[in-house]
Tab-separated table of C-alpha atoms in Angstrom:
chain	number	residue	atom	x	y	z
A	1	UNK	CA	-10.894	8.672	-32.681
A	2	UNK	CA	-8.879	9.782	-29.583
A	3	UNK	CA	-9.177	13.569	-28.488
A	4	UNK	CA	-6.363	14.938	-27.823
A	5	UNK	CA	-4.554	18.335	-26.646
A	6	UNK	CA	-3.882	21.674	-28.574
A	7	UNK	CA	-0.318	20.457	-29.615
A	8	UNK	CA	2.185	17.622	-28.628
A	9	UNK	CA	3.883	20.031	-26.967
A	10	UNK	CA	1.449	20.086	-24.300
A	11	UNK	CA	0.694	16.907	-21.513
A	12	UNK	CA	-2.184	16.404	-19.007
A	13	UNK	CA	-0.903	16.319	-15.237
A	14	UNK	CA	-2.829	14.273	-13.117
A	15	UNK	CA	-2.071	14.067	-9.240
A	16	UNK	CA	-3.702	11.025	-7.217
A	17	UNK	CA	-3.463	11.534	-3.877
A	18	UNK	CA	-3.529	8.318	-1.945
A	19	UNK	CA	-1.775	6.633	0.654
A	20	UNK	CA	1.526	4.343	1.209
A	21	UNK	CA	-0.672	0.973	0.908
A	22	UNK	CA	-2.078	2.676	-2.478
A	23	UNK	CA	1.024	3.710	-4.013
A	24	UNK	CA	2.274	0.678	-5.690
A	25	UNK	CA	-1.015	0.035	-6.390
A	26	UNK	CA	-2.145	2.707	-8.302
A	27	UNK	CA	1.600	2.968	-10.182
A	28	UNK	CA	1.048	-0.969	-11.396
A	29	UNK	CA	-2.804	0.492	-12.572
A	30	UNK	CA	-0.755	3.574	-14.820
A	31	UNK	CA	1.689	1.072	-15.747
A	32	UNK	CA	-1.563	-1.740	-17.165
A	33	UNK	CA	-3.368	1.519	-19.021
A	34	UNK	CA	-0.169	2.208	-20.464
A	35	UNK	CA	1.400	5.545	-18.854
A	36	UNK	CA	4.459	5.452	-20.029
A	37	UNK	CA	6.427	6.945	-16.554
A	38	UNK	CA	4.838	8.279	-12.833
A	39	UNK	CA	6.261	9.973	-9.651
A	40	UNK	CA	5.458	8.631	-6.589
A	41	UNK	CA	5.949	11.515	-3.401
A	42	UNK	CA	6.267	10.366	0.052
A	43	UNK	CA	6.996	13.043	2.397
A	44	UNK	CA	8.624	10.328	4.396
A	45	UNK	CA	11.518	9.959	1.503
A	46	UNK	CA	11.634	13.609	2.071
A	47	UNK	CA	13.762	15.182	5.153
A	48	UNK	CA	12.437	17.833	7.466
A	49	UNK	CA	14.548	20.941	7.698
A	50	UNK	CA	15.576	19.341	11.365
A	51	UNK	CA	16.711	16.242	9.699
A	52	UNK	CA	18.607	17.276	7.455
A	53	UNK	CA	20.825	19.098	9.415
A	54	UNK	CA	21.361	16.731	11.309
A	55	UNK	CA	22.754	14.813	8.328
A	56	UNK	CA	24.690	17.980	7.523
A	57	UNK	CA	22.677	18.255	4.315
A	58	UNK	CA	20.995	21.598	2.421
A	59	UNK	CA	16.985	20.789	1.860
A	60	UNK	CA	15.617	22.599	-1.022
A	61	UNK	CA	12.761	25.322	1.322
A	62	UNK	CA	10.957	25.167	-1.800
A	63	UNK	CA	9.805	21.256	-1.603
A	64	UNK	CA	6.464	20.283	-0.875
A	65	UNK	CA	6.054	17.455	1.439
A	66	UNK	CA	2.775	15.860	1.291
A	67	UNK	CA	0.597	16.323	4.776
A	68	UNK	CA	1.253	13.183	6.997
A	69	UNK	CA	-0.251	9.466	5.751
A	70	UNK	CA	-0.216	10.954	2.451
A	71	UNK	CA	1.213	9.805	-0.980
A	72	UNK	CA	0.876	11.454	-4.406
A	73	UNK	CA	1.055	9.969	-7.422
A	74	UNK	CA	2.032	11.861	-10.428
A	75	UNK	CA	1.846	11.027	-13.584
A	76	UNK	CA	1.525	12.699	-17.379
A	77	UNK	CA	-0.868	11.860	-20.092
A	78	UNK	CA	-1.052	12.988	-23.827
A	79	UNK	CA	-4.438	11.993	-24.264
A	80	UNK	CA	-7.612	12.986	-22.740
A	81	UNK	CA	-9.375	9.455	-23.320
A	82	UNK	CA	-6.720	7.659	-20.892
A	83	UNK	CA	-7.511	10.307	-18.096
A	84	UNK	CA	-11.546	8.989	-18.335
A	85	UNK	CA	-9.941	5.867	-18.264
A	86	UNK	CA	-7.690	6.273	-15.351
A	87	UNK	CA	-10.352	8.300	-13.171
A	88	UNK	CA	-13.029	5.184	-13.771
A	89	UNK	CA	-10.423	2.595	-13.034
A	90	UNK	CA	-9.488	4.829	-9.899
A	91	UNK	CA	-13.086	4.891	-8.891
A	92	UNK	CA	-13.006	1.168	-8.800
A	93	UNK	CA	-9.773	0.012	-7.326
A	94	UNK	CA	-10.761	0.288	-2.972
A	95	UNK	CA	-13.389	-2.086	-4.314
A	96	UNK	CA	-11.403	-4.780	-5.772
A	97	UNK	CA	-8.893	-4.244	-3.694
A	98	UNK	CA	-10.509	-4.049	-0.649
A	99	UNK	CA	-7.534	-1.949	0.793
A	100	UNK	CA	-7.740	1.810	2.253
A	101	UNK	CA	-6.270	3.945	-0.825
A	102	UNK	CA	-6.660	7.254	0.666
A	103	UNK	CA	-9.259	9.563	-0.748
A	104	UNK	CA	-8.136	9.192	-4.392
A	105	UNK	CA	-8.388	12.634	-5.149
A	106	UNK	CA	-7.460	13.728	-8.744
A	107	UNK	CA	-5.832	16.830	-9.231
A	108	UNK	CA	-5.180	18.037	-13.022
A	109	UNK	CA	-3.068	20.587	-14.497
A	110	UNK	CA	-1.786	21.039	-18.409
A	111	UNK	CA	2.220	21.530	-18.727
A	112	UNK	CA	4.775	22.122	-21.274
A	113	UNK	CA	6.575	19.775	-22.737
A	114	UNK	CA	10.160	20.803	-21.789
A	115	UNK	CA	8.745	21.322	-18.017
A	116	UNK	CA	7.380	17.919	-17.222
A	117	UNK	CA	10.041	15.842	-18.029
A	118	UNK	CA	12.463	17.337	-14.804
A	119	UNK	CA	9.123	18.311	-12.953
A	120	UNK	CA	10.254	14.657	-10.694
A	121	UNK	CA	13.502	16.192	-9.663
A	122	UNK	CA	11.849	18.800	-7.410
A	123	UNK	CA	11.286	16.039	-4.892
A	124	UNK	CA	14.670	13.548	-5.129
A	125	UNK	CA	17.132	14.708	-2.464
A	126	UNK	CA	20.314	12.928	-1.183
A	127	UNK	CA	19.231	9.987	1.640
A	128	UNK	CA	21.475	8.401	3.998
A	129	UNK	CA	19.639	4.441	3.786
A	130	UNK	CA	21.043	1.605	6.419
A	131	UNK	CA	24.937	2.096	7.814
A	132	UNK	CA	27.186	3.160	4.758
A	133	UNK	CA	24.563	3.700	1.768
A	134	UNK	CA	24.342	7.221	0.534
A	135	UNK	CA	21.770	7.263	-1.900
A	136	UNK	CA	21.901	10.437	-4.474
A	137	UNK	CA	20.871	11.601	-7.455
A	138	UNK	CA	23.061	12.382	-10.893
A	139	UNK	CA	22.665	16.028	-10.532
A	140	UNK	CA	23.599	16.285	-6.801
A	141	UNK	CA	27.477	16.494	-5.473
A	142	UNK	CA	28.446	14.644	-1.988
A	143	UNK	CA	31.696	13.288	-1.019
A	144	UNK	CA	31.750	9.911	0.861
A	145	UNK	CA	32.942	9.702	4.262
A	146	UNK	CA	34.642	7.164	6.174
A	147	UNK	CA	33.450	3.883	4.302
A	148	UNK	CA	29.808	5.073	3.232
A	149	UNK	CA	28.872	3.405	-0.163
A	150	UNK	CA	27.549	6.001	-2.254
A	151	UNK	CA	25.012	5.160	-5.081
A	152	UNK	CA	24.100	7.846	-7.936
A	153	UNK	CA	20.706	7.774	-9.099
A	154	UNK	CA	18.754	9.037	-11.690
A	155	UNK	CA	15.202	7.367	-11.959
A	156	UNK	CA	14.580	8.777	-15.020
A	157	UNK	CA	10.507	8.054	-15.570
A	158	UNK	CA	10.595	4.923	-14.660
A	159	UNK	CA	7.556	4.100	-11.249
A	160	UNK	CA	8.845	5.528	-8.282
A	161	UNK	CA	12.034	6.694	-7.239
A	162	UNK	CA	13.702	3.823	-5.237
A	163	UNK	CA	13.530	5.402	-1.998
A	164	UNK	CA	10.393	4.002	-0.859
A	165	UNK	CA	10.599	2.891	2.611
A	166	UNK	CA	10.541	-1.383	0.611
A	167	UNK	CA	13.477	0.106	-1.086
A	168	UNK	CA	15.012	1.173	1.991
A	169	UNK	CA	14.265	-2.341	3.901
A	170	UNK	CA	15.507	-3.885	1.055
A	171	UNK	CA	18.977	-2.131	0.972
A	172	UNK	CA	19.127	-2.578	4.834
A	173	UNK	CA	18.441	-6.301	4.419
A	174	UNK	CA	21.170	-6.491	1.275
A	175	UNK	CA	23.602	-4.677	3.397
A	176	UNK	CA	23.434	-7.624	6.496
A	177	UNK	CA	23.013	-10.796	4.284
A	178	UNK	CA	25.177	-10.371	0.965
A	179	UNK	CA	28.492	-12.063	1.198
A	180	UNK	CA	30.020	-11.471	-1.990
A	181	UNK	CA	28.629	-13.810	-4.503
A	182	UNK	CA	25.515	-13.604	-6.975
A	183	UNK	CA	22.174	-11.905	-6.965
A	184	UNK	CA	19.344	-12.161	-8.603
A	185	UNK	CA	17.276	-8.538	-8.361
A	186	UNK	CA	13.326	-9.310	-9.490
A	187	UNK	CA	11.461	-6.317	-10.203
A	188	UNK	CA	14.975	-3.782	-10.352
A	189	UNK	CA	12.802	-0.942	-11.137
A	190	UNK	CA	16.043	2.106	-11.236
A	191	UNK	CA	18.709	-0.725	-10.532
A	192	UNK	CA	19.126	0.549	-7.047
A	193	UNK	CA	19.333	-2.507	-5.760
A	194	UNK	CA	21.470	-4.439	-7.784
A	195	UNK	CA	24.341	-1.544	-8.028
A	196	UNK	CA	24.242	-1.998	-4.415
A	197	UNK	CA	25.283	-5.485	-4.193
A	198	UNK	CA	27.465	-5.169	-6.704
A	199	UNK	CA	29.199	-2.197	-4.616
A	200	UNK	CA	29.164	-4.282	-1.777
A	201	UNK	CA	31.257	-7.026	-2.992
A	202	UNK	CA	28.993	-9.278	-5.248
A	203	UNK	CA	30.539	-10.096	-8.623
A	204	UNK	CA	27.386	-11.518	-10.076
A	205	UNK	CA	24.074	-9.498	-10.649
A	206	UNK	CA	21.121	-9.694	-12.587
A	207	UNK	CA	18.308	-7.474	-12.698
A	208	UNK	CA	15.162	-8.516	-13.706
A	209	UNK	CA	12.240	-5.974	-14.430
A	210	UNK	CA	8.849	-6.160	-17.158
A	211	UNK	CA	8.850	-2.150	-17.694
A	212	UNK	CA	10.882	-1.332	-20.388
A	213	UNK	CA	11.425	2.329	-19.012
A	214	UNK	CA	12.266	0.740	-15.537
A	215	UNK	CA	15.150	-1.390	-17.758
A	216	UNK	CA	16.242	2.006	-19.665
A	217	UNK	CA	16.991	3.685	-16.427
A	218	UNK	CA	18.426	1.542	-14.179
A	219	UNK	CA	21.276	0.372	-17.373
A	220	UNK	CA	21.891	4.109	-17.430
A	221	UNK	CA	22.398	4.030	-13.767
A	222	UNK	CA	24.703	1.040	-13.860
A	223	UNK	CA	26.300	3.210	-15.919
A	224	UNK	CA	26.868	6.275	-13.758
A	225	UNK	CA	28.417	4.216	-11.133
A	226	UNK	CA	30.903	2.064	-12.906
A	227	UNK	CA	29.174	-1.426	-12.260
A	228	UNK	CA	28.760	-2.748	-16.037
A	229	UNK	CA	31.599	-5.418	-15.476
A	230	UNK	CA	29.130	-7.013	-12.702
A	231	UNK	CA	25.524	-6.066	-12.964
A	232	UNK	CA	23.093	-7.247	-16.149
A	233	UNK	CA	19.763	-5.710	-16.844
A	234	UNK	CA	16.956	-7.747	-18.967
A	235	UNK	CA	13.261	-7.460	-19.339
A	236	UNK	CA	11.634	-10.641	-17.998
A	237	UNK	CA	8.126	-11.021	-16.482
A	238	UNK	CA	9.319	-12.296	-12.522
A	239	UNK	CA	11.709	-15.880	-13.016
A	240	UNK	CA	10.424	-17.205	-16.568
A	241	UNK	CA	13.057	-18.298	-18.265
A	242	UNK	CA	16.082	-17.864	-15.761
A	243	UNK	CA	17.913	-20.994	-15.308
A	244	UNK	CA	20.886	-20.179	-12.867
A	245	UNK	CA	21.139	-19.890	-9.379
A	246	UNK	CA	22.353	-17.439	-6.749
A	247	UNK	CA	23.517	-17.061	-3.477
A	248	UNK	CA	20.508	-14.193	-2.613
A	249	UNK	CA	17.205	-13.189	-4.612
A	250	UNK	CA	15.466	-9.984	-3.690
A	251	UNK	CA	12.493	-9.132	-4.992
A	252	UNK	CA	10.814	-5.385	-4.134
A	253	UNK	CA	7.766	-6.332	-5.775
A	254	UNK	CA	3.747	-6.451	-4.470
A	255	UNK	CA	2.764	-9.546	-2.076
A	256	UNK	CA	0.526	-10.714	-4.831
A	257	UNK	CA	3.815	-11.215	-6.822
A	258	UNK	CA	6.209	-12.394	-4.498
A	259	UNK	CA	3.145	-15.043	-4.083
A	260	UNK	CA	3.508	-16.017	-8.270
A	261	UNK	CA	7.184	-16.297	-7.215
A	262	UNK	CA	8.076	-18.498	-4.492
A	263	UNK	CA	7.019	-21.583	-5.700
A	264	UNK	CA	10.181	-20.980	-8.564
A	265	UNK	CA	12.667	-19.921	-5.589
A	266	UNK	CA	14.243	-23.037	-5.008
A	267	UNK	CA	15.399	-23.436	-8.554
A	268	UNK	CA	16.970	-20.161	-8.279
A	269	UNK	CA	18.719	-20.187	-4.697
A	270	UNK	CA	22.329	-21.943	-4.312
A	271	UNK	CA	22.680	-24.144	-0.938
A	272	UNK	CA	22.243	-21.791	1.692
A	273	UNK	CA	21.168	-18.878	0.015
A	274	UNK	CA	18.765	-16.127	1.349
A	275	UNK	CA	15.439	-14.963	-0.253
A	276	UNK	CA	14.521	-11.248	0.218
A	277	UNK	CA	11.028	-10.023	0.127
A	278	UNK	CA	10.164	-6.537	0.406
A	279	UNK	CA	6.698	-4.391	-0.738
A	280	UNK	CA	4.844	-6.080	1.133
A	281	UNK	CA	1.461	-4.599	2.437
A	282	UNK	CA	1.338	-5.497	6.049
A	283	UNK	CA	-2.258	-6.410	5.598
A	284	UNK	CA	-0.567	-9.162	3.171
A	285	UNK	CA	2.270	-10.153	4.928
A	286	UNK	CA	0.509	-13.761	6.039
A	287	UNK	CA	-0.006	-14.652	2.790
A	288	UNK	CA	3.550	-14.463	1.817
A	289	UNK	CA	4.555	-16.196	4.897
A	290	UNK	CA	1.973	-18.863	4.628
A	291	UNK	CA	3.428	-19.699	0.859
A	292	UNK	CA	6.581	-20.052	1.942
A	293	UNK	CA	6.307	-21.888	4.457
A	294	UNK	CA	4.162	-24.402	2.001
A	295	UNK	CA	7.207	-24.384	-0.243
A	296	UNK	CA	9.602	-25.523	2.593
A	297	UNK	CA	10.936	-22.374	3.650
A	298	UNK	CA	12.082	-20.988	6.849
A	299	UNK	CA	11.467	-17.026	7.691
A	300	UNK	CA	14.146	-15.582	9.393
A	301	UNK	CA	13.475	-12.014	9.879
A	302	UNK	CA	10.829	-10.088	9.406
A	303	UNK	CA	11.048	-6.042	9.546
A	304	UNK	CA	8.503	-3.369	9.249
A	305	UNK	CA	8.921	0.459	8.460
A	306	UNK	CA	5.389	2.107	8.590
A	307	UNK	CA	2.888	0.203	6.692
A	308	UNK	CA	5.206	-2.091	4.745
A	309	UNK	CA	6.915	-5.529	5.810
A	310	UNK	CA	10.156	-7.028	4.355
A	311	UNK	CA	10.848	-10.780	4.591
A	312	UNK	CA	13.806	-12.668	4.932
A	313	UNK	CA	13.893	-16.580	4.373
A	314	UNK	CA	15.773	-19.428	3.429
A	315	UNK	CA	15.152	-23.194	2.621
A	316	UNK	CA	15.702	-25.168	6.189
A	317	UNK	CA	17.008	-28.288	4.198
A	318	UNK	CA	19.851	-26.411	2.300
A	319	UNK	CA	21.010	-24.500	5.492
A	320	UNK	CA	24.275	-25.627	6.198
């Protein structure tokens, strides 16, 4: 029988401080053991004091950036059995993966109830991302300027916040190749991506994620920004079962995935569409490129923002 705190009023937090290579990693782990929601912190997604001025934005004094190179990953547990299991699985993972995760320190720390569940918004601050998005969340004001594209956020618990620097390739990438048309978002996580292209002119959007908190907040975030008439969220486990094509798929997802994935791209690309491939470890950026280029396709860009690469390819027989 499971052991479990004083009250259900009461949750375990548990910090793991890791690294940008081990974030994603270490989110898909909570997500596998069944943590229903974590917070990934990036002091990179964060602005300095300087920085923000410069955008002519306030910065909270109170926020805690993490030191340089480092990444926390929060997450809340009601049960004192899934924290053994999380620390052995922890204690494992630079093993199997064979990837630098940081030092994998846990940190613990009992909260309330009503605290935990807005403990996230301490660290989610408005971000200027590419040349007109304005990425925000629900409970901040900010009035657009010139054409910016603003996009209101609200994670809710699903992994991450979308402002990881993927997410931020991703948008930039979106923001050069997407002509109008249909897109195909694999892995939507808040929706970010998908309301994007749907601001920016595309009339058909699907977004595709296996988490069902990941599909609860990012149709609440369609919401917030008016975009039900052109974006559609379903659960779905990477392409199974999607049968139409469109003019650009992006898919934020790890390498490993994006690996599972290509060999279904060309039933779901129209002639010449544009494949988008973002959280990627740089360490594992070959083997995405190597697949692809076994399934007939042609990379056309590659970017990098610190340890992460983002991919963008096409099939070189259906390039007109």
């Amino acid at each position: 029988m499971r052991k479990k705190l004083n009250n259900n009023m009461k949750w375990i937090e548990v910090t793991v401080e890791s690294n940008a290579q081990g974030a994603d990693i270490i989110t898909e782990q909570f997500h596998i053991l069944g943590v229903q929601g974590a917070q990934v912190i990036d002091g990179k997604d964060i602005p300095t004091q300087k920085e923000a001025l410069e955008d002519f934005e306030l910065l909270d004094e109170n926020i805690k950036r993490p030191p340089e190179g480092v990444v926390l990953i929060r997450a809340w547990l009601h049960d004192e059995q899934q924290l053994e299991t999380i620390k052995n699985t922890l204690s494992k993972l630079p093993k199997i993966t064979g990837i630098d995760l940081g030092t994998l320190e846990v940190k613990l720390k009992v909260v309330v109830d009503d605290d935990w569940k807005d403990k996230w918004k301490e660290d989610f601050k408005t971000l200027h991302i590419g040349k007109r998005f304005v990425i925000k969340p629900s409970w901040e004001n900010y009035t657009a300027q010139n054409d910016e594209i603003v996009i209101e956020i609200d994670p809710g618990l699903a992994f991450g916040t979308g402002l990881h620097e993927t997410t931020a390739m991703c948008l930039t990438l979106i923001e050069e190749k997407l002509k109008g048309g249909s897109l195909l978002d694999i892995g939507t996580g808040s929706g970010i991506l998908s309301i994007a292209a749907a601001k920016l002119g595309a009339t058909n959007v699907l977004g595709i994620d296996r988490d069902n908190l990941a599909v609860e907040a990012a149709e609440n975030n369609i919401k917030i920004n008016n975009v039900e008439d052109k974006v559609k969220i379903s659960m779905g486990d990477l392409a199974k079962g999607i049968n139409t094509r469109f003019d650009l798929v992006v898919s934020n997802i790890l390498a490993e995935a994006i690996v599972q994935l290509i060999p279904s791209l060309s039933g779901l690309l129209n002639k010449n569409g544009f494949f988008i491939a973002s959280g990627i470890v740089r360490d594992k950026e070959g083997i995405v490129i190597e697949s692809l280029e076994q399934h007939g396709f042609m990379v056309e860009k590659i970017m990098h923002k610190a340890d992460w690469t983002a991919i963008v390819a096409y099939k070189e027989d259906e390039l007109a």
